[in-house]
Each structure stands twice: as structure tokens, then as C-alpha cells.
Amino acid sequence: MALEIKAPRGTNDVLPADSYKWQMIEDAARRVAQRFGYREIRFPTFESTELFERGVGDTTDVVQKEMYTFKDKGDRSVTLRPEGTASAVRVCLEHGLFGGLMPLKAYYLISAFRYEKPQAGRFREFHQFGAELYGSSSPQADREVIELAASFLRELGLDRIALNINSIGCPECRKNYHQALKEYFSARAEELCETCRGRLERNPMRILDCKSPICKEIAAGAPLILDYLCDDCKEHFEILKKSLTDGGIEFHIDPHIVRGLDYYTRTVFEFTDPDSGLALAGGGRYDGLVSELDSKMQVCGLGFAAGLERLVGVMQERGLFPEPAREGAYIATMGQNAVPVANKLASELRKLGIRAETDLMNRSVKAQMKYADKTNSRFAVVIGDSEVESGTVTVKDMAGGEPFEAALSEAAKAMAERI
Ligand code: HAM
């Protein structure tokens, strides 16, 4: 009977023929993070539910509607991480990293889980490259994080990506803004979705990020946070804009960006693909998150995360994945005497770090050569009785180069020198 179990809705499988695309992106992420002085952190796939309720915010869509939360067998409420920022802060608090050298810079490559309606570029399990910087209140730190994200996208060959920035101020300037929003939305409270009616008193800014079409339409005419910034927040934003301009990083100001997570203060930003309208990366400053999770600690933070599925999609559309180049060698065998000789040559090649394969299917030489071609082998060698006897082989260069002869004992080295 055929297997009827399918991958869960909103998840993806990466097949052997495509995994190099993911590796390209992950390698670029590690390279670029390293260049800016960020080191990797790793943390669990699931955490106490409370971490996200307090960190991400209990009036956000993520916490109210999208978390994979369940009781484990010990009756504890745990949640599959919907993002990495809250976990990264938890790691730093738990291990006392905020008492060490500052600024503290860390990056991560993680899976994340959100129970969203699957559609183009939106999945229930997705992957992120994220970077976080702690301990600096300077707008230069904001510039650095944005520059890191921009460099990563450039490293992938992605130009024509729009950078939109905004400032959503600090708790001080938000008091007046919240008041203005309450007044604005109260007038049309009946039309708001049920969740947003609940948000009106507790956190009216969240209504600006609701995905329901009617709330979106009402939110389009709402007062803008930029008109309510205090002097310090205004100055921070001005310095950031100048620093981006000085650094040749193009941006647009989009006063409608509020982001979907509660912890942001001041700078917020998104990198968007203009063709699909999808956000490829997003982030911002979160100066209150650390103290939200540990009231004794006051540490500024900021960062961003990029969605890897979306990057793969856009890079595919733009033809940015090179065809895999020919590499490695295939050692074909004709007859049983050749088998140990071919195995020996293959293991010598592998010791030199070169992919080498031999026949495991008892195929004809013709079929073996077809396999060598389809697996993109750079070299092919056929070993039969006469090669075993003479101790020399002919190496075929499948990339179109001249074939060459080599002593069996020298063949691995001769191929390695040409790769
Ligand atoms: P976020 O904007 O929620 O921010 O997610 C960052 C990126 O992850 C998005 O721009 C998008 O590319 C990708 N993404 C989000 N949800 C999905 C989904 N359902 N399917 C596919 N891709 C998705 C954060 O997660 C923050 N933690 C970023 C951050 C780090 N802020 C400060 N530090």
C-alpha cells in the first residue's frame, strides 16, 4: 500500500538536488556574520511558553494566534519557538553573558514555527538567519545591524531589495501616541475584528499590524508614530538616517512599519522584495526586552532575522543559483578483479577530500558512465583486467579537458592537482 502520510501543511522538504541552495545561503550567513564579529549561539527548539508570552508580547498575533503550544508529559506548558530573539535574550541572561564583554554579538540559524495560514512565502515551519547585538544604545549599532543584513543580501547576489525603516519611539513618546490611536480606533471600534477590539485598551499599536482586511483598511488612516516621537528618539532616528546615507545604504522611510512583535523600541526596519512584496528580513531595536524578562537587568538590544525559504524563492526566481559545477570522480569497474583496485583508488581520492564513487549496482560500464555524467563527476576512470595488470589508467575529463594517463598509484594525486 502506498504511503498516505504527507508532510504537515505549511512545512517543506529539501531534496538532495536542492540542498546546495540552502547551504549556499547558510554559508553566506556565517561568512558575513563572522566579518562583523558575530559568533554563533544555539538554543532549544522549544522553550517555556511564558518566555514568548512575556518576550514577544501577549497581544501580538504571534502569541495570540500562531504559537504551537502544548503540555509536555510533566504537565509543563512549552512552545515551539516562533522566532529567536526571546530565546537569545534568555540564553544571555541564564549564562550571565550580559555581565561580560560588551557589545555582545551573536547570530543563529534556526527553524521557527508559527501556525499561520500557509500561502506563497508563508509557512508553519520556516527557517531564519538572525543576528542580535546587546549593550549599545548608539544609533551606530542600528546602522551596523542594518549594514549586516544588507551585506548578507548583497552576498547572495540580491540587489533591488527595498529597505524600509521607521522609528516607533520609546515608552515615553508612545504614551501620547497610544492615546491618539485609542481615540482614532474607538470611533470605528465596532468594525474592528474581535481580537483588535480587545487590543484597543491594552495595546492599540497592535491593531496597525492586524492581518484582517477590514482592520488593515481602518489602520491605513491612523495617526503616525513619527509625529509623536520625543526629542531623544527623533535625534536617534536622525543620526541613523545620516549614518546610513553616509554608508551608501539606500532606504525609504515607511511610517506604517510597526512590526509584529511587541518588544521593539525606536528603530524598526524591513527588507522587501519589490516583485512579490514579501519581507525577506526584518528587525529593530528592543531596549526594554531584557528588563521585561529580568527586571534587575537593563541592557539595550537590537537585531534582525531573514527568512530562508523566502530567500531561496526569490533567488530561484532571479536565477541566482549557479548550476552545480562538475566535481569529484567516478571509478567504473569491469569485472570482479577491478573491484578492490577501484575501491582503493576511491578511498585515496576521499582522503584527499575529493568525492569518489564506485559501482554498487552491478551495472554495465555504459550505465556506470551515464551515472557518472548525471552525478556531475569531473573525472571518470574505467578499471578492467588490463588496467589491473598494467597498473596504469586513463582518466577521462568530463568537463571537456584532454584525457590523461596515470599510474594507478599516482592517479588520485593527478586528479587532485587538476581540480
Ligand atoms: P519577523 O519579521 O517576524 O521578525 O521574521 C523575520 C523574517 O522571517 C521575515 O522577514 C520573513 O522573511 C521570515 N518569516 C516570518 N514568518 C514567516 C513564515 N510564516 N513563513 C516564512 N517566513 C517567515 C522576527 O522573527 C524577529 N525575531 C527578528 C528580530 C531579530 N528582531 C530583532 N532581532
Coordinates of C-alpha atoms and ligand atoms in Angstrom, one line a residue:
M1 CA 0.0 0.0 0.0
A2 CA 1.3 3.4 -0.9
L3 CA 2.3 5.8 2.0
E4 CA -0.6 8.1 2.6
I5 CA 1.1 10.2 5.3
K6 CA 2.1 13.6 3.9
A7 CA 4.3 16.3 5.3
P8 CA 2.3 18.5 7.6
R9 CA 0.6 21.5 5.9
G10 CA 2.9 24.5 5.8
T11 CA 6.2 22.6 6.0
N12 CA 8.8 21.9 3.4
D13 CA 11.1 19.1 2.5
V14 CA 14.5 19.9 1.0
L15 CA 15.6 17.3 -1.5
P16 CA 19.2 16.2 -2.2
A17 CA 19.2 18.1 -5.6
D18 CA 18.3 21.4 -3.9
S19 CA 20.1 21.3 -0.6
Y20 CA 23.1 23.1 -2.1
K21 CA 20.9 26.2 -2.4
W22 CA 20.3 26.2 1.4
Q23 CA 23.9 25.5 2.1
M24 CA 24.9 28.5 -0.1
I25 CA 22.7 30.8 1.9
E26 CA 23.8 29.3 5.3
D27 CA 27.5 29.6 4.3
A28 CA 27.0 33.2 3.3
A29 CA 25.2 34.0 6.6
R30 CA 28.1 32.5 8.6
R31 CA 30.7 34.3 6.5
V32 CA 29.0 37.7 6.7
A33 CA 28.2 37.4 10.4
Q34 CA 31.8 36.5 11.1
R35 CA 33.0 39.6 9.2
F36 CA 31.0 41.8 11.6
G37 CA 32.3 40.0 14.7
Y38 CA 29.2 37.9 15.5
R39 CA 29.6 34.3 16.8
E40 CA 27.0 31.6 16.7
I41 CA 24.6 30.7 19.5
R42 CA 22.4 27.7 19.6
F43 CA 19.3 27.2 21.8
P44 CA 16.4 24.7 22.1
T45 CA 13.7 24.3 19.6
F46 CA 11.1 24.6 22.4
E47 CA 11.0 26.9 25.5
S48 CA 8.7 27.6 28.3
T49 CA 5.6 29.2 26.9
E50 CA 6.0 32.1 29.3
L51 CA 9.2 33.2 27.6
F52 CA 7.3 34.1 24.4
E53 CA 4.2 35.5 26.2
R54 CA 6.4 37.9 28.1
G55 CA 9.1 38.4 25.5
V56 CA 7.1 38.6 22.2
G57 CA 4.1 40.1 23.9
D58 CA 0.7 38.6 24.7
T59 CA -1.3 40.9 22.5
T60 CA 0.7 40.0 19.3
D61 CA -0.8 37.8 16.5
V62 CA 2.2 35.5 17.1
V63 CA 1.3 34.8 20.7
Q64 CA -2.5 35.1 20.5
K65 CA -3.0 33.0 17.3
E66 CA 0.1 31.4 16.0
M67 CA 2.1 29.5 18.6
Y68 CA 2.5 25.8 18.7
T69 CA 1.9 25.4 22.5
F70 CA 1.4 22.1 24.3
K71 CA 1.7 20.5 27.6
D72 CA 4.6 18.0 27.9
K73 CA 4.3 14.8 29.8
G74 CA 5.3 16.6 33.0
D75 CA 2.4 19.0 32.6
R76 CA 4.6 22.0 31.7
S77 CA 3.4 24.4 29.0
V78 CA 6.0 24.5 26.3
T79 CA 6.1 26.3 22.9
L80 CA 7.9 25.6 19.7
R81 CA 10.0 28.8 19.2
P82 CA 8.1 31.2 16.9
E83 CA 11.3 33.3 16.5
G84 CA 14.8 33.6 18.0
T85 CA 15.1 36.9 19.8
A86 CA 13.4 36.0 23.1
S87 CA 15.4 32.8 23.3
A88 CA 18.7 34.6 22.5
V89 CA 18.0 37.0 25.4
R90 CA 17.1 34.1 27.7
V91 CA 20.4 32.4 26.8
C92 CA 22.4 35.6 27.7
L93 CA 20.5 36.0 31.0
E94 CA 20.8 32.4 32.0
H95 CA 24.5 32.3 31.3
G96 CA 25.4 35.7 32.7
L97 CA 26.6 36.9 29.3
F98 CA 25.4 40.5 29.9
G99 CA 28.0 40.7 32.7
G100 CA 30.8 40.1 30.2
L101 CA 32.4 42.0 27.3
M102 CA 30.1 44.5 25.5
P103 CA 28.9 44.9 22.9
L104 CA 27.8 41.3 22.8
K105 CA 27.1 40.0 19.3
A106 CA 25.6 36.7 18.3
Y107 CA 23.9 35.0 15.3
Y108 CA 21.8 31.9 14.8
L109 CA 20.4 29.7 12.1
I110 CA 17.2 28.2 13.3
S111 CA 13.9 26.6 12.4
A112 CA 10.8 28.6 13.7
F113 CA 7.2 27.7 14.0
R114 CA 4.0 29.8 13.5
Y115 CA 0.5 28.5 13.0
E116 CA -0.2 30.8 10.1
K117 CA -2.4 30.3 7.0
P118 CA 0.1 28.8 4.5
Q119 CA 0.5 30.8 1.3
A120 CA 3.2 32.0 -1.0
G121 CA 6.3 32.6 1.2
R122 CA 4.4 31.9 4.4
F123 CA 4.9 28.6 6.1
R124 CA 4.2 26.9 9.5
E125 CA 7.8 25.7 9.9
F126 CA 10.3 28.1 8.4
H127 CA 14.0 29.0 8.9
Q128 CA 15.8 32.1 9.9
F129 CA 19.2 33.6 9.9
G130 CA 19.2 36.1 12.8
A131 CA 21.7 38.3 14.4
E132 CA 21.5 40.2 17.8
L133 CA 23.6 42.9 19.3
Y134 CA 23.5 43.8 23.0
G135 CA 24.7 46.7 25.1
S136 CA 24.9 49.6 22.7
S137 CA 22.4 52.4 22.7
S138 CA 24.2 54.2 19.9
P139 CA 22.5 54.7 16.5
Q140 CA 25.8 53.4 15.1
A141 CA 24.7 50.0 16.4
D142 CA 21.4 50.3 14.5
R143 CA 23.4 51.2 11.4
E144 CA 25.7 48.2 11.9
V145 CA 22.9 45.7 12.2
I146 CA 21.2 47.1 9.1
E147 CA 24.5 47.0 7.2
L148 CA 25.0 43.4 8.3
A149 CA 21.6 42.4 6.9
A150 CA 22.2 44.4 3.7
S151 CA 25.7 42.8 3.2
F152 CA 24.1 39.4 3.6
L153 CA 21.6 40.1 0.9
R154 CA 24.3 41.5 -1.3
E155 CA 26.5 38.5 -0.7
L156 CA 23.6 36.3 -2.1
G157 CA 23.6 38.5 -5.2
L158 CA 20.3 40.1 -4.2
D159 CA 20.2 43.6 -5.4
R160 CA 16.9 45.5 -6.0
I161 CA 15.7 44.8 -2.4
A162 CA 13.9 47.7 -0.8
L163 CA 15.0 48.7 2.7
N164 CA 12.2 50.4 4.7
I165 CA 12.9 52.0 8.1
N166 CA 10.8 53.6 10.8
S167 CA 11.1 54.7 14.4
I168 CA 8.3 53.5 16.8
G169 CA 9.8 55.6 19.7
C170 CA 10.2 54.7 23.4
P171 CA 7.6 54.1 26.1
E172 CA 7.7 57.8 26.8
C173 CA 6.7 59.0 23.4
R174 CA 4.3 56.1 23.0
K175 CA 2.0 57.3 25.8
N176 CA 0.7 60.2 23.7
Y177 CA 0.6 58.1 20.6
H178 CA -1.4 55.3 22.3
Q179 CA -3.9 58.0 23.4
A180 CA -4.2 59.3 19.8
L181 CA -4.7 55.7 18.5
K182 CA -7.3 54.9 21.0
E183 CA -9.3 58.0 20.0
Y184 CA -8.9 57.1 16.3
F185 CA -9.9 53.5 16.6
S186 CA -12.6 53.9 19.2
A187 CA -14.6 55.8 16.6
R188 CA -14.7 52.7 14.5
A189 CA -14.5 50.1 17.2
E190 CA -17.5 48.1 16.1
E191 CA -15.9 47.4 12.7
L192 CA -12.6 46.0 14.1
C193 CA -12.1 42.3 14.4
E194 CA -12.7 40.7 17.8
T195 CA -9.0 40.4 18.6
C196 CA -8.4 44.1 17.8
R197 CA -11.4 45.2 19.9
G198 CA -9.6 43.5 22.8
R199 CA -6.3 45.3 21.8
L200 CA -7.9 48.7 21.8
E201 CA -7.4 49.3 25.6
R202 CA -4.3 47.1 26.2
N203 CA -2.1 47.8 23.1
P204 CA -3.7 49.8 20.3
M205 CA -0.5 49.8 18.2
R206 CA -1.0 46.1 17.6
I207 CA -4.1 46.9 15.6
L208 CA -1.8 48.5 13.0
D209 CA -0.3 45.1 12.4
C210 CA -3.5 43.0 12.1
K211 CA -3.9 40.9 9.0
S212 CA -7.7 41.2 8.8
P213 CA -8.6 43.2 5.7
I214 CA -11.1 45.5 7.5
C215 CA -8.7 46.3 10.3
K216 CA -6.0 46.9 7.7
E217 CA -8.2 49.4 5.9
I218 CA -9.1 51.3 9.1
A219 CA -5.4 51.3 10.2
A220 CA -4.4 52.9 6.9
G221 CA -5.7 56.3 8.1
A222 CA -4.5 56.1 11.7
P223 CA -2.2 58.7 13.2
L224 CA 1.6 58.1 12.6
I225 CA 4.1 57.4 15.3
L226 CA 6.7 59.6 13.6
D227 CA 4.6 62.6 14.5
Y228 CA 4.8 61.7 18.2
L229 CA 8.5 61.0 18.8
C230 CA 10.2 62.6 21.8
D231 CA 13.4 64.6 21.2
D232 CA 15.8 61.8 22.1
C233 CA 14.1 59.3 19.8
K234 CA 13.9 61.9 17.0
E235 CA 17.7 62.5 17.3
H236 CA 18.5 58.8 17.4
F237 CA 16.5 58.4 14.1
E238 CA 18.2 61.4 12.5
I239 CA 21.7 60.1 13.3
L240 CA 20.8 56.7 12.0
K241 CA 19.5 58.1 8.7
K242 CA 22.6 60.2 8.2
S243 CA 24.9 57.2 9.0
L244 CA 23.0 55.0 6.5
T245 CA 23.3 57.7 3.9
D246 CA 27.0 58.2 4.6
G247 CA 27.5 54.5 4.3
G248 CA 25.8 54.4 0.9
I249 CA 22.9 52.3 2.2
E250 CA 19.7 53.3 0.4
F251 CA 16.5 53.3 2.4
H252 CA 12.9 54.6 2.4
I253 CA 11.1 55.8 5.4
D254 CA 7.8 53.9 5.9
P255 CA 5.9 55.3 8.8
H256 CA 3.5 52.4 8.7
I257 CA 6.0 49.8 9.8
V258 CA 5.2 48.7 13.4
R259 CA 6.4 45.1 13.2
G260 CA 4.5 42.1 14.5
L261 CA 6.4 41.6 17.8
D262 CA 5.9 43.7 21.0
Y263 CA 9.5 44.2 22.1
Y264 CA 10.6 46.9 19.6
T265 CA 11.6 50.4 20.6
R266 CA 12.9 53.2 18.3
T267 CA 14.3 51.8 15.0
V268 CA 12.4 49.1 13.1
F269 CA 13.2 48.0 9.5
E270 CA 12.3 45.6 6.8
F271 CA 14.0 44.4 3.6
T272 CA 11.3 43.7 1.0
D273 CA 11.3 42.0 -2.4
P274 CA 9.6 44.6 -4.7
D275 CA 8.3 41.9 -7.1
S276 CA 6.4 39.7 -4.5
G277 CA 6.1 42.3 -1.8
L278 CA 7.4 39.7 0.7
A279 CA 9.6 40.8 3.6
L280 CA 12.9 38.9 3.3
A281 CA 14.2 40.2 6.6
G282 CA 13.0 42.4 9.4
G283 CA 14.3 43.6 12.8
G284 CA 14.9 46.6 15.0
R285 CA 15.9 47.8 18.4
Y286 CA 14.4 46.4 21.6
D287 CA 15.7 48.3 24.6
G288 CA 13.1 47.0 27.0
L289 CA 13.1 43.3 26.3
V290 CA 16.0 42.3 28.7
S291 CA 14.4 44.1 31.6
E292 CA 11.0 42.6 30.7
L293 CA 12.5 39.2 31.2
D294 CA 14.7 40.1 34.2
S295 CA 13.7 43.3 36.0
K296 CA 17.2 43.6 37.6
M297 CA 18.9 43.9 34.2
Q298 CA 18.9 47.0 31.9
V299 CA 20.6 46.1 28.6
C300 CA 19.8 47.5 25.2
G301 CA 19.4 45.1 22.3
L302 CA 18.7 45.1 18.6
G303 CA 18.9 42.7 15.7
F304 CA 17.2 41.2 12.6
A305 CA 16.2 37.9 11.1
A306 CA 15.9 36.9 7.5
G307 CA 13.6 34.1 6.2
L308 CA 15.5 31.4 4.4
E309 CA 12.5 29.9 2.5
R310 CA 11.8 33.4 1.1
L311 CA 15.4 33.9 0.1
V312 CA 15.5 30.6 -1.7
G313 CA 12.3 31.5 -3.5
V314 CA 13.5 34.9 -4.6
M315 CA 16.9 33.7 -5.6
Q316 CA 15.4 31.0 -7.7
E317 CA 13.1 33.4 -9.5
R318 CA 16.1 35.7 -10.2
G319 CA 18.3 32.8 -11.4
L320 CA 20.9 33.3 -8.7
F321 CA 21.7 29.7 -8.1
P322 CA 24.6 28.6 -10.3
E323 CA 24.3 25.2 -11.9
P324 CA 26.4 22.9 -9.7
A325 CA 29.9 22.6 -11.3
R326 CA 31.4 19.2 -12.2
E327 CA 33.5 17.9 -9.3
G328 CA 34.7 14.6 -7.9
A329 CA 35.5 11.3 -9.7
Y330 CA 33.7 8.1 -10.7
I331 CA 35.7 4.9 -10.8
A332 CA 34.0 2.4 -13.1
T333 CA 34.7 -1.3 -12.9
M334 CA 34.7 -4.0 -15.5
G335 CA 34.8 -7.5 -13.9
Q336 CA 35.5 -8.6 -10.3
N337 CA 39.3 -8.2 -10.3
A338 CA 38.9 -4.5 -10.7
V339 CA 36.7 -4.0 -7.6
P340 CA 39.4 -3.9 -4.9
V341 CA 41.6 -1.7 -7.1
A342 CA 38.8 0.7 -7.8
N343 CA 37.9 0.8 -4.1
K344 CA 41.5 1.6 -3.2
L345 CA 41.6 4.5 -5.7
A346 CA 38.3 5.8 -4.5
S347 CA 39.5 5.8 -0.8
E348 CA 42.7 7.6 -1.8
L349 CA 40.7 10.3 -3.5
R350 CA 38.4 10.6 -0.5
K351 CA 41.4 11.0 1.8
L352 CA 42.4 13.9 -0.4
G353 CA 39.0 15.4 0.2
I354 CA 37.6 14.6 -3.3
R355 CA 34.2 12.9 -3.8
A356 CA 34.7 9.5 -5.3
E357 CA 32.1 6.9 -6.2
T358 CA 32.3 3.3 -7.4
D359 CA 29.6 0.9 -8.8
L360 CA 27.3 -0.5 -6.1
M361 CA 24.6 -1.7 -8.6
N362 CA 26.5 -4.2 -10.7
R363 CA 25.9 -2.1 -13.8
S364 CA 27.5 -2.3 -17.3
V365 CA 30.3 0.2 -17.9
K366 CA 28.0 2.2 -20.2
A367 CA 25.4 2.5 -17.4
Q368 CA 28.1 3.4 -14.9
M369 CA 29.4 6.2 -17.2
K370 CA 25.8 7.5 -17.5
Y371 CA 25.6 7.7 -13.7
A372 CA 29.0 9.4 -13.6
D373 CA 27.7 12.1 -16.0
K374 CA 24.3 12.5 -14.2
T375 CA 26.1 13.0 -10.9
N376 CA 28.2 15.7 -12.4
S377 CA 31.5 13.9 -11.9
R378 CA 34.5 15.8 -13.2
F379 CA 36.7 12.7 -13.8
A380 CA 35.8 9.1 -14.8
V381 CA 38.2 6.2 -14.8
V382 CA 37.4 2.7 -16.1
I383 CA 39.3 -0.2 -14.5
G384 CA 39.2 -3.6 -16.1
D385 CA 41.6 -6.6 -16.2
S386 CA 44.1 -4.8 -18.5
E387 CA 44.4 -1.7 -16.1
V388 CA 44.8 -4.0 -13.1
E389 CA 47.6 -5.8 -15.0
S390 CA 49.4 -2.8 -16.4
G391 CA 48.9 -0.7 -13.3
T392 CA 48.0 2.4 -15.4
V393 CA 44.7 4.0 -16.1
T394 CA 43.2 6.6 -18.5
V395 CA 41.4 9.4 -16.7
K396 CA 38.6 11.0 -18.7
D397 CA 38.0 14.7 -18.0
M398 CA 34.2 15.0 -18.2
A399 CA 34.5 18.8 -18.2
G400 CA 35.9 18.6 -21.8
G401 CA 39.6 18.6 -21.0
E402 CA 42.1 16.2 -22.5
P403 CA 42.2 12.6 -21.1
F404 CA 45.4 11.7 -19.5
E405 CA 47.2 8.5 -18.4
A406 CA 48.5 7.9 -14.9
A407 CA 50.0 5.1 -12.9
L408 CA 47.3 3.7 -10.6
S409 CA 49.4 4.7 -7.6
E410 CA 49.6 8.3 -8.8
A411 CA 46.1 8.6 -10.3
A412 CA 44.5 10.1 -7.2
K413 CA 47.1 12.8 -6.9
A414 CA 47.0 13.6 -10.6
M415 CA 43.2 14.2 -10.4
A416 CA 43.5 16.2 -7.2
E417 CA 46.1 18.5 -8.9
R418 CA 43.6 19.2 -11.7
I419 CA 40.6 20.0 -9.5
Ligands
HAM1 P1 9.9 38.6 11.8 O1 9.7 39.8 11.0 O2 8.7 38.0 12.5 O3 11.0 39.0 12.9 O4 10.6 37.5 11.0 C1 11.8 37.7 10.3 C2 11.7 37.1 8.9 O5 11.3 35.7 9.0 C3 10.6 37.7 8.0 O6 11.0 38.9 7.4 C4 10.3 36.6 7.0 O7 11.3 36.6 6.0 C5 10.5 35.4 7.8 N1 9.2 34.8 8.2 C6 8.5 35.2 9.3 N2 7.4 34.4 9.3 C7 7.4 33.5 8.3 C8 6.6 32.5 7.8 N3 5.5 32.2 8.5 N4 7.0 31.8 6.8 C9 8.2 32.1 6.1 N5 9.0 33.1 6.5 C10 8.6 33.8 7.6 C11 11.5 38.2 13.8 O8 11.3 37.0 13.9 C12 12.4 38.9 14.8 N6 12.8 37.9 15.8 C13 13.6 39.5 14.1 C14 14.5 40.2 15.0 C15 15.6 39.8 15.5 N7 14.2 41.4 15.6 C16 15.2 41.7 16.4 N8 16.1 40.7 16.3

